[in-house]
Amino acid sequence: MQKKPQVIVAGAGPVGLLTALALARQDVRVLLLEAEPALTIDLRAGTYHPPSLELMAPYGITDEMHKTAIRVPRWQIRDRRQGVIVEWDVGEIADLTPYPYRLHLEQHRLTPIILAKLMECPQARVLFSHRVTDLSQTADKVTVTADTPGGTEQFEAEWLVGADGGRSTVRKCIDVGFDGFTWDERFVVASTTYDYAPHGYTLNAYLADPEEWAAIFKMPDEGPPGIWRVIFPVPPEEEEAVTLSDEMVERRMQRFLPRRERYQIKYKGIYRVHQRVAKEFRLGRVLLAGDAAHLNNPMGAFGLNGGIHDSFNLTEKLSKVCRGEADPSLLDVYVRQRRTVNLEYVQEHSIRNLRRLNEKSEEKRRQNFDELRRQAASLAGRREFLQVSSMIASVQRANAIR
């Protein structure tokens, strides 16, 4: 790419890569800057909902994912004492999507697929080890300053998309607030090769418990038999070294499902969980997408999927602006659509999902389970729930905003 880019994208996670790819495929010159020397490995996100698969399909990404990913047509909400409360079958909304299931694939297995396709685009350029440190903008351009292997460099473009994660430098440089809160409890994730399916667990399940809830996901890992990822809450006062000790991880795994043998743990990690939304998704010629714009807890897998929806919503509009087919005010529609949906949908439902799991009041626990059972008792109720949990409803809501 010899000419000056029209758009600079900061961040080579899934959202940044998809943004760059979609723009390049729509004849927009794009430069992607990534702080790290290579694609990073993130062991958290890895569940994809039907609308995300539909959006990525025209680029050949979804087909590539299916070569190694795990289809999850059914998933459960359980209680530690009562067992299965509800088992949902995404196949009941097969008339609404060509992908009536959740798809499990580690995020770090998705990003190489997107990058390979991006590198085939003559309109795109990708620079690793280029950390964005500052930016400025005028009425007609954005100037980005980056630390590079050759020293400090500046890059100019008509637009900048900050897709550089929850600690977004782009967001901080434009001084946009990040409203919300951080959960007191942290999350610990442990991955084991032990197979939970013979115990009645679907490939994705959520276990409510007032003392120690859990969430379980089967991932393909390096291939058969795959790996089971289990998430637990960590009390605020518990020291990280204790949480990640072999003894404490084993204690939590045994409490989840007791067995005589010790669990073989392949990976483990701990992280903080946030519920935050940027006060602005656009400031002049700078736009935010993905975790740079919003963060939420992972109960429901709305975070990465919401970022994917941001990316395709934004690029459909930004490409028109770059080609002179639309006024820049079209980008304000992106802001209204995606910010509204994040506040009304992603934040609300992810918070509700987590509180359903960790509810301590016996009366409220009973009410929660009764409500779920009532909704699951009719086809109309199940379809309504599945449209919300699969994010089909959120995409429809966004599209209705003008």
Tab-separated table of C-alpha atoms in Angstrom:
chain	number	residue	atom	x	y	z
A	1	MET	CA	0.000	0.000	0.000
A	2	GLN	CA	1.805	3.098	-1.231
A	3	LYS	CA	-0.827	5.796	-0.712
A	4	LYS	CA	-1.644	7.321	2.670
A	5	PRO	CA	-4.261	5.219	4.487
A	6	GLN	CA	-7.779	6.525	4.731
A	7	VAL	CA	-8.313	4.706	8.037
A	8	ILE	CA	-5.917	3.724	10.805
A	9	VAL	CA	-7.074	0.889	13.069
A	10	ALA	CA	-5.422	0.507	16.473
A	11	GLY	CA	-5.377	-3.037	17.803
A	12	ALA	CA	-5.051	-6.456	16.167
A	13	GLY	CA	-7.573	-8.357	18.236
A	14	PRO	CA	-10.598	-9.839	16.483
A	15	VAL	CA	-12.437	-6.503	16.323
A	16	GLY	CA	-9.493	-4.565	14.923
A	17	LEU	CA	-8.652	-7.271	12.410
A	18	LEU	CA	-12.263	-7.581	11.244
A	19	THR	CA	-12.541	-3.811	10.944
A	20	ALA	CA	-9.424	-3.614	8.806
A	21	LEU	CA	-10.503	-6.574	6.660
A	22	ALA	CA	-14.019	-5.284	6.042
A	23	LEU	CA	-12.722	-1.836	5.089
A	24	ALA	CA	-10.014	-3.207	2.782
A	25	ARG	CA	-12.522	-5.476	1.050
A	26	GLN	CA	-14.647	-2.366	0.430
A	27	ASP	CA	-11.779	-0.595	-1.330
A	28	VAL	CA	-10.711	1.535	1.632
A	29	ARG	CA	-6.993	1.955	2.297
A	30	VAL	CA	-6.342	0.876	5.869
A	31	LEU	CA	-3.337	0.696	8.189
A	32	LEU	CA	-3.490	-1.581	11.237
A	33	LEU	CA	-1.160	-0.809	14.153
A	34	GLU	CA	-0.622	-3.416	16.879
A	35	ALA	CA	1.481	-2.823	19.986
A	36	GLU	CA	2.570	-6.441	20.431
A	37	PRO	CA	5.139	-8.145	18.190
A	38	ALA	CA	2.612	-10.797	17.096
A	39	LEU	CA	-0.985	-11.866	17.610
A	40	THR	CA	-1.679	-12.439	21.289
A	41	ILE	CA	-3.142	-15.477	23.039
A	42	ASP	CA	-6.331	-14.755	24.981
A	43	LEU	CA	-7.794	-17.739	26.830
A	44	ARG	CA	-11.038	-16.037	27.834
A	45	ALA	CA	-13.333	-15.357	24.859
A	46	GLY	CA	-14.285	-18.186	22.532
A	47	THR	CA	-18.066	-18.430	22.056
A	48	TYR	CA	-19.672	-17.084	18.873
A	49	HIS	CA	-23.386	-16.435	18.439
A	50	PRO	CA	-25.346	-16.871	15.171
A	51	PRO	CA	-25.317	-13.184	14.080
A	52	SER	CA	-21.524	-13.061	14.415
A	53	LEU	CA	-21.154	-16.151	12.265
A	54	GLU	CA	-23.492	-14.631	9.680
A	55	LEU	CA	-21.484	-11.401	9.574
A	56	MET	CA	-18.151	-13.179	9.130
A	57	ALA	CA	-19.434	-15.724	6.585
A	58	PRO	CA	-19.090	-13.542	3.435
A	59	TYR	CA	-15.379	-13.206	4.171
A	60	GLY	CA	-14.831	-16.971	4.337
A	61	ILE	CA	-14.013	-16.755	8.040
A	62	THR	CA	-16.955	-18.751	9.334
A	63	ASP	CA	-16.195	-21.702	7.053
A	64	GLU	CA	-12.579	-21.693	8.259
A	65	MET	CA	-13.709	-21.623	11.885
A	66	HIS	CA	-15.923	-24.656	11.366
A	67	LYS	CA	-12.916	-26.784	10.402
A	68	THR	CA	-11.806	-26.935	14.049
A	69	ALA	CA	-14.582	-25.335	16.123
A	70	ILE	CA	-17.180	-27.149	18.247
A	71	ARG	CA	-20.880	-26.667	17.550
A	72	VAL	CA	-23.017	-26.219	20.659
A	73	PRO	CA	-26.707	-26.542	19.714
A	74	ARG	CA	-27.878	-27.076	23.309
A	75	TRP	CA	-26.805	-25.414	26.565
A	76	GLN	CA	-27.945	-25.525	30.166
A	77	ILE	CA	-28.711	-23.395	33.172
A	78	ARG	CA	-28.200	-25.569	36.224
A	79	ASP	CA	-28.243	-25.336	40.007
A	80	ARG	CA	-25.711	-27.075	42.198
A	81	ARG	CA	-28.462	-28.565	44.362
A	82	GLN	CA	-31.322	-29.070	41.906
A	83	GLY	CA	-29.431	-30.047	38.764
A	84	VAL	CA	-30.699	-28.902	35.365
A	85	ILE	CA	-33.158	-26.015	35.583
A	86	VAL	CA	-33.507	-25.442	31.839
A	87	GLU	CA	-31.832	-26.864	28.738
A	88	TRP	CA	-32.101	-24.600	25.700
A	89	ASP	CA	-32.071	-25.862	22.117
A	90	VAL	CA	-30.906	-23.187	19.648
A	91	GLY	CA	-32.311	-25.366	16.877
A	92	GLU	CA	-35.740	-23.998	17.804
A	93	ILE	CA	-34.824	-20.753	16.029
A	94	ALA	CA	-33.307	-22.447	12.962
A	95	ASP	CA	-35.770	-20.491	10.815
A	96	LEU	CA	-34.072	-17.262	11.898
A	97	THR	CA	-30.438	-18.123	11.182
A	98	PRO	CA	-28.339	-20.517	9.083
A	99	TYR	CA	-26.237	-21.137	12.217
A	100	PRO	CA	-28.651	-22.391	14.919
A	101	TYR	CA	-25.975	-23.043	17.540
A	102	ARG	CA	-23.185	-21.461	19.522
A	103	LEU	CA	-19.747	-22.069	18.058
A	104	HIS	CA	-16.769	-22.602	20.366
A	105	LEU	CA	-13.304	-21.663	19.148
A	106	GLU	CA	-10.580	-19.987	21.165
A	107	GLN	CA	-10.112	-16.350	20.219
A	108	HIS	CA	-6.433	-16.916	19.479
A	109	ARG	CA	-7.469	-19.451	16.822
A	110	LEU	CA	-9.792	-16.942	15.178
A	111	THR	CA	-7.328	-14.069	14.833
A	112	PRO	CA	-4.851	-15.938	12.563
A	113	ILE	CA	-7.740	-16.792	10.225
A	114	ILE	CA	-8.686	-13.125	9.905
A	115	LEU	CA	-5.075	-11.956	9.613
A	116	ALA	CA	-4.353	-14.387	6.776
A	117	LYS	CA	-7.279	-12.989	4.812
A	118	LEU	CA	-6.292	-9.424	5.619
A	119	MET	CA	-2.757	-9.973	4.335
A	120	GLU	CA	-4.221	-10.898	0.939
A	121	CYS	CA	-5.761	-7.411	0.583
A	122	PRO	CA	-3.641	-4.911	-1.381
A	123	GLN	CA	-5.494	-2.067	0.342
A	124	ALA	CA	-4.295	-3.144	3.788
A	125	ARG	CA	-1.044	-2.854	5.693
A	126	VAL	CA	-0.353	-4.395	9.108
A	127	LEU	CA	2.453	-3.229	11.402
A	128	PHE	CA	3.245	-5.142	14.585
A	129	SER	CA	5.363	-3.692	17.423
A	130	HIS	CA	3.741	-0.326	16.730
A	131	ARG	CA	2.273	0.945	20.000
A	132	VAL	CA	-0.045	3.931	19.708
A	133	THR	CA	0.988	6.515	22.307
A	134	ASP	CA	-0.767	9.714	21.266
A	135	LEU	CA	-3.017	11.275	18.664
A	136	SER	CA	-4.290	14.607	17.457
A	137	GLN	CA	-6.941	15.572	14.969
A	138	THR	CA	-8.017	18.463	12.803
A	139	ALA	CA	-11.141	19.029	10.743
A	140	ASP	CA	-9.866	16.732	7.979
A	141	LYS	CA	-7.315	14.289	9.399
A	142	VAL	CA	-6.027	12.325	12.380
A	143	THR	CA	-2.331	12.081	13.277
A	144	VAL	CA	-1.287	9.037	15.288
A	145	THR	CA	1.993	8.819	17.168
A	146	ALA	CA	3.432	5.345	17.765
A	147	ASP	CA	6.465	3.767	19.382
A	148	THR	CA	8.037	1.505	16.763
A	149	PRO	CA	11.194	-0.605	16.449
A	150	GLY	CA	12.707	2.322	14.564
A	151	GLY	CA	11.721	4.925	17.142
A	152	THR	CA	8.783	7.296	17.390
A	153	GLU	CA	6.794	7.640	14.163
A	154	GLN	CA	3.684	9.494	13.086
A	155	PHE	CA	0.964	8.265	10.738
A	156	GLU	CA	-1.851	10.252	9.157
A	157	ALA	CA	-5.292	9.195	7.964
A	158	GLU	CA	-8.771	10.566	7.533
A	159	TRP	CA	-10.167	8.394	10.338
A	160	LEU	CA	-8.965	6.400	13.344
A	161	VAL	CA	-10.726	3.385	14.852
A	162	GLY	CA	-9.683	2.505	18.383
A	163	ALA	CA	-10.086	-1.254	18.804
A	164	ASP	CA	-7.234	-1.497	21.275
A	165	GLY	CA	-8.965	-3.188	24.195
A	166	GLY	CA	-10.302	-2.288	27.608
A	167	ARG	CA	-7.228	-0.218	28.501
A	168	SER	CA	-7.542	1.603	25.166
A	169	THR	CA	-4.894	4.249	24.605
A	170	VAL	CA	-7.060	5.750	21.876
A	171	ARG	CA	-9.956	6.231	24.294
A	172	LYS	CA	-7.670	7.786	26.891
A	173	CYS	CA	-6.078	10.117	24.335
A	174	ILE	CA	-9.445	11.590	23.406
A	175	ASP	CA	-10.315	11.807	27.104
A	176	VAL	CA	-13.567	9.877	26.892
A	177	GLY	CA	-14.969	8.614	30.164
A	178	PHE	CA	-15.505	4.891	30.750
A	179	ASP	CA	-18.549	4.745	32.991
A	180	GLY	CA	-19.539	1.698	34.979
A	181	PHE	CA	-18.078	-0.507	37.690
A	182	THR	CA	-15.711	-3.362	38.434
A	183	TRP	CA	-17.068	-6.487	40.111
A	184	ASP	CA	-15.647	-7.163	43.583
A	185	GLU	CA	-15.099	-10.820	42.787
A	186	ARG	CA	-12.496	-11.837	40.232
A	187	PHE	CA	-12.835	-14.833	37.952
A	188	VAL	CA	-10.498	-17.819	37.842
A	189	VAL	CA	-10.511	-20.090	34.812
A	190	ALA	CA	-9.128	-23.642	34.849
A	191	SER	CA	-8.939	-25.864	31.781
A	192	THR	CA	-8.963	-29.629	32.065
A	193	THR	CA	-8.965	-32.576	29.689
A	194	TYR	CA	-11.503	-34.380	31.897
A	195	ASP	CA	-14.761	-35.023	30.016
A	196	TYR	CA	-17.909	-33.690	31.716
A	197	ALA	CA	-20.319	-34.895	29.018
A	198	PRO	CA	-20.910	-38.350	30.586
A	199	HIS	CA	-22.132	-36.515	33.699
A	200	GLY	CA	-24.955	-34.886	31.739
A	201	TYR	CA	-23.310	-31.555	31.018
A	202	THR	CA	-23.896	-29.913	27.678
A	203	LEU	CA	-20.866	-28.347	25.994
A	204	ASN	CA	-21.811	-25.037	27.602
A	205	ALA	CA	-23.485	-24.839	30.999
A	206	TYR	CA	-23.974	-22.339	33.818
A	207	LEU	CA	-24.210	-23.572	37.407
A	208	ALA	CA	-25.973	-21.362	39.955
A	209	ASP	CA	-24.881	-21.535	43.587
A	210	PRO	CA	-24.979	-18.903	46.352
A	211	GLU	CA	-21.545	-19.919	47.581
A	212	GLU	CA	-19.576	-20.730	44.438
A	213	TRP	CA	-21.267	-20.627	41.026
A	214	ALA	CA	-19.498	-21.954	37.921
A	215	ALA	CA	-19.610	-21.785	34.132
A	216	ILE	CA	-18.330	-24.477	31.799
A	217	PHE	CA	-17.347	-24.428	28.117
A	218	LYS	CA	-15.807	-27.116	25.947
A	219	MET	CA	-13.146	-25.824	23.539
A	220	PRO	CA	-11.362	-27.634	20.709
A	221	ASP	CA	-7.867	-26.863	22.074
A	222	GLU	CA	-5.257	-28.752	20.030
A	223	GLY	CA	-7.822	-31.221	18.745
A	224	PRO	CA	-9.733	-34.252	20.083
A	225	PRO	CA	-10.756	-34.798	22.798
A	226	GLY	CA	-10.733	-31.013	23.325
A	227	ILE	CA	-10.586	-29.245	26.651
A	228	TRP	CA	-13.161	-28.147	29.221
A	229	ARG	CA	-12.810	-24.597	30.539
A	230	VAL	CA	-14.390	-23.985	33.968
A	231	ILE	CA	-14.854	-20.517	35.497
A	232	PHE	CA	-15.308	-19.838	39.216
A	233	PRO	CA	-15.694	-16.652	41.282
A	234	VAL	CA	-12.860	-15.569	43.546
A	235	PRO	CA	-13.593	-13.660	46.790
A	236	PRO	CA	-12.035	-10.158	46.883
A	237	GLU	CA	-9.909	-10.998	49.914
A	238	GLU	CA	-8.328	-14.145	48.426
A	239	GLU	CA	-4.716	-13.638	47.367
A	240	GLU	CA	-3.899	-14.378	43.741
A	241	ALA	CA	-1.120	-16.804	44.677
A	242	VAL	CA	-3.632	-18.816	46.708
A	243	THR	CA	-6.222	-18.743	43.904
A	244	LEU	CA	-3.771	-20.087	41.344
A	245	SER	CA	-2.151	-22.650	43.641
A	246	ASP	CA	-2.578	-26.282	42.626
A	247	GLU	CA	-4.366	-26.972	45.894
A	248	MET	CA	-7.000	-24.261	45.509
A	249	VAL	CA	-7.639	-25.012	41.841
A	250	GLU	CA	-8.082	-28.688	42.731
A	251	ARG	CA	-10.426	-27.799	45.589
A	252	ARG	CA	-12.661	-25.786	43.271
A	253	MET	CA	-12.647	-28.467	40.587
A	254	GLN	CA	-13.518	-31.191	43.101
A	255	ARG	CA	-16.340	-29.085	44.520
A	256	PHE	CA	-17.705	-28.621	41.014
A	257	LEU	CA	-17.597	-32.362	40.282
A	258	PRO	CA	-15.993	-34.697	42.847
A	259	ARG	CA	-13.805	-37.545	41.601
A	260	ARG	CA	-11.173	-39.821	43.109
A	261	GLU	CA	-8.358	-38.743	40.843
A	262	ARG	CA	-6.874	-35.274	40.725
A	263	TYR	CA	-7.774	-33.114	37.760
A	264	GLN	CA	-5.230	-32.595	35.043
A	265	ILE	CA	-5.098	-28.823	34.625
A	266	LYS	CA	-3.692	-27.605	31.335
A	267	TYR	CA	-4.220	-23.860	31.770
A	268	LYS	CA	-5.269	-21.577	34.589
A	269	GLY	CA	-5.586	-17.839	35.002
A	270	ILE	CA	-7.304	-15.092	36.959
A	271	TYR	CA	-8.762	-11.792	35.816
A	272	ARG	CA	-10.888	-8.863	36.903
A	273	VAL	CA	-14.322	-8.298	35.404
A	274	HIS	CA	-15.795	-4.935	34.434
A	275	GLN	CA	-19.129	-3.491	33.328
A	276	ARG	CA	-18.296	-0.254	31.530
A	277	VAL	CA	-19.438	1.748	28.504
A	278	ALA	CA	-17.574	4.692	26.959
A	279	LYS	CA	-19.430	8.004	27.269
A	280	GLU	CA	-18.817	8.593	23.558
A	281	PHE	CA	-18.169	6.105	20.733
A	282	ARG	CA	-17.103	8.934	18.416
A	283	LEU	CA	-15.167	12.139	18.955
A	284	GLY	CA	-14.542	13.950	15.687
A	285	ARG	CA	-12.590	11.640	13.420
A	286	VAL	CA	-11.900	9.048	16.119
A	287	LEU	CA	-14.248	6.101	16.691
A	288	LEU	CA	-14.253	3.346	19.301
A	289	ALA	CA	-15.261	-0.307	18.895
A	290	GLY	CA	-15.109	-3.535	20.874
A	291	ASP	CA	-13.571	-3.559	24.353
A	292	ALA	CA	-12.270	-0.022	23.834
A	293	ALA	CA	-15.925	1.051	23.801
A	294	HIS	CA	-17.513	-1.375	26.261
A	295	LEU	CA	-16.707	-4.156	28.727
A	296	ASN	CA	-18.973	-6.709	30.396
A	297	ASN	CA	-18.765	-9.952	32.346
A	298	PRO	CA	-18.598	-13.110	30.196
A	299	MET	CA	-21.853	-14.733	31.341
A	300	GLY	CA	-23.689	-14.996	28.033
A	301	ALA	CA	-20.709	-14.392	25.747
A	302	PHE	CA	-21.854	-10.902	24.767
A	303	GLY	CA	-18.505	-9.090	24.873
A	304	LEU	CA	-16.556	-10.365	21.876
A	305	ASN	CA	-19.759	-10.888	19.907
A	306	GLY	CA	-20.841	-7.332	20.641
A	307	GLY	CA	-17.456	-6.148	19.394
A	308	ILE	CA	-17.859	-8.136	16.182
A	309	HIS	CA	-21.249	-6.493	15.686
A	310	ASP	CA	-19.641	-3.083	16.299
A	311	SER	CA	-17.054	-3.796	13.640
A	312	PHE	CA	-19.427	-4.698	10.837
A	313	ASN	CA	-21.902	-1.957	11.728
A	314	LEU	CA	-19.115	0.631	11.697
A	315	THR	CA	-17.338	-0.531	8.550
A	316	GLU	CA	-20.542	-0.616	6.517
A	317	LYS	CA	-20.963	3.109	7.279
A	318	LEU	CA	-17.324	4.215	7.381
A	319	SER	CA	-16.577	2.676	3.980
A	320	LYS	CA	-19.383	4.751	2.447
A	321	VAL	CA	-17.987	7.891	4.051
A	322	CYS	CA	-14.480	7.108	2.792
A	323	ARG	CA	-15.757	6.574	-0.754
A	324	GLY	CA	-17.664	9.852	-0.663
A	325	GLU	CA	-21.030	8.107	-0.833
A	326	ALA	CA	-22.262	9.364	2.538
A	327	ASP	CA	-21.845	12.319	4.857
A	328	PRO	CA	-19.759	11.747	8.032
A	329	SER	CA	-22.956	12.232	10.022
A	330	LEU	CA	-23.777	8.632	9.071
A	331	LEU	CA	-21.204	7.618	11.675
A	332	ASP	CA	-23.434	9.087	14.364
A	333	VAL	CA	-25.953	6.393	13.458
A	334	TYR	CA	-23.277	3.818	14.329
A	335	VAL	CA	-22.885	5.527	17.700
A	336	ARG	CA	-26.621	5.587	18.399
A	337	GLN	CA	-27.127	1.991	17.308
A	338	ARG	CA	-24.197	0.330	19.031
A	339	ARG	CA	-24.023	2.431	22.202
A	340	THR	CA	-27.770	2.155	22.802
A	341	VAL	CA	-27.742	-1.610	22.309
A	342	ASN	CA	-24.788	-1.964	24.632
A	343	LEU	CA	-26.503	-0.029	27.389
A	344	GLU	CA	-29.948	-1.573	26.905
A	345	TYR	CA	-28.938	-5.095	26.039
A	346	VAL	CA	-25.347	-6.206	26.646
A	347	GLN	CA	-24.910	-4.570	30.036
A	348	GLU	CA	-28.404	-5.394	31.282
A	349	HIS	CA	-28.446	-9.047	30.288
A	350	SER	CA	-24.840	-9.875	31.216
A	351	ILE	CA	-25.398	-8.383	34.679
A	352	ARG	CA	-28.688	-10.290	35.006
A	353	ASN	CA	-26.985	-13.526	33.940
A	354	LEU	CA	-24.254	-13.218	36.545
A	355	ARG	CA	-26.627	-12.213	39.327
A	356	ARG	CA	-28.819	-15.203	38.501
A	357	LEU	CA	-25.809	-17.446	39.139
A	358	ASN	CA	-24.551	-15.847	42.350
A	359	GLU	CA	-27.895	-14.931	43.967
A	360	LYS	CA	-27.775	-15.655	47.696
A	361	SER	CA	-31.404	-15.058	48.673
A	362	GLU	CA	-33.322	-18.341	48.624
A	363	GLU	CA	-36.528	-16.501	47.728
A	364	LYS	CA	-34.940	-14.738	44.766
A	365	ARG	CA	-33.246	-17.958	43.662
A	366	ARG	CA	-36.629	-19.660	43.599
A	367	GLN	CA	-38.137	-16.761	41.664
A	368	ASN	CA	-35.297	-16.880	39.135
A	369	PHE	CA	-35.717	-20.586	38.502
A	370	ASP	CA	-39.527	-20.355	38.348
A	371	GLU	CA	-39.242	-17.585	35.756
A	372	LEU	CA	-36.848	-19.659	33.645
A	373	ARG	CA	-39.071	-22.728	33.833
A	374	ARG	CA	-42.137	-20.681	32.877
A	375	GLN	CA	-40.387	-19.263	29.848
A	376	ALA	CA	-39.135	-22.694	28.811
A	377	ALA	CA	-42.622	-24.201	29.122
A	378	SER	CA	-43.878	-22.746	25.815
A	379	LEU	CA	-42.402	-22.558	22.328
A	380	ALA	CA	-43.065	-18.817	22.186
A	381	GLY	CA	-41.255	-18.322	25.487
A	382	ARG	CA	-38.296	-20.420	24.419
A	383	ARG	CA	-37.994	-18.606	21.095
A	384	GLU	CA	-38.083	-15.233	22.845
A	385	PHE	CA	-35.344	-16.287	25.268
A	386	LEU	CA	-33.204	-17.776	22.496
A	387	GLN	CA	-33.445	-14.649	20.352
A	388	VAL	CA	-32.156	-12.595	23.258
A	389	SER	CA	-29.443	-15.021	24.383
A	390	SER	CA	-28.213	-15.559	20.801
A	391	MET	CA	-28.034	-11.758	20.265
A	392	ILE	CA	-30.406	-11.874	17.311
A	393	ALA	CA	-32.692	-9.522	19.255
A	394	SER	CA	-29.877	-7.035	19.887
A	395	VAL	CA	-28.975	-6.839	16.193
A	396	GLN	CA	-32.626	-6.296	15.310
A	397	ARG	CA	-32.858	-3.564	17.966
A	398	ALA	CA	-29.745	-1.810	16.631
A	399	ASN	CA	-30.990	-1.916	13.059
A	400	ALA	CA	-34.250	-0.273	14.113
A	401	ILE	CA	-32.429	2.800	15.466
A	402	ARG	CA	-31.909	5.689	13.055
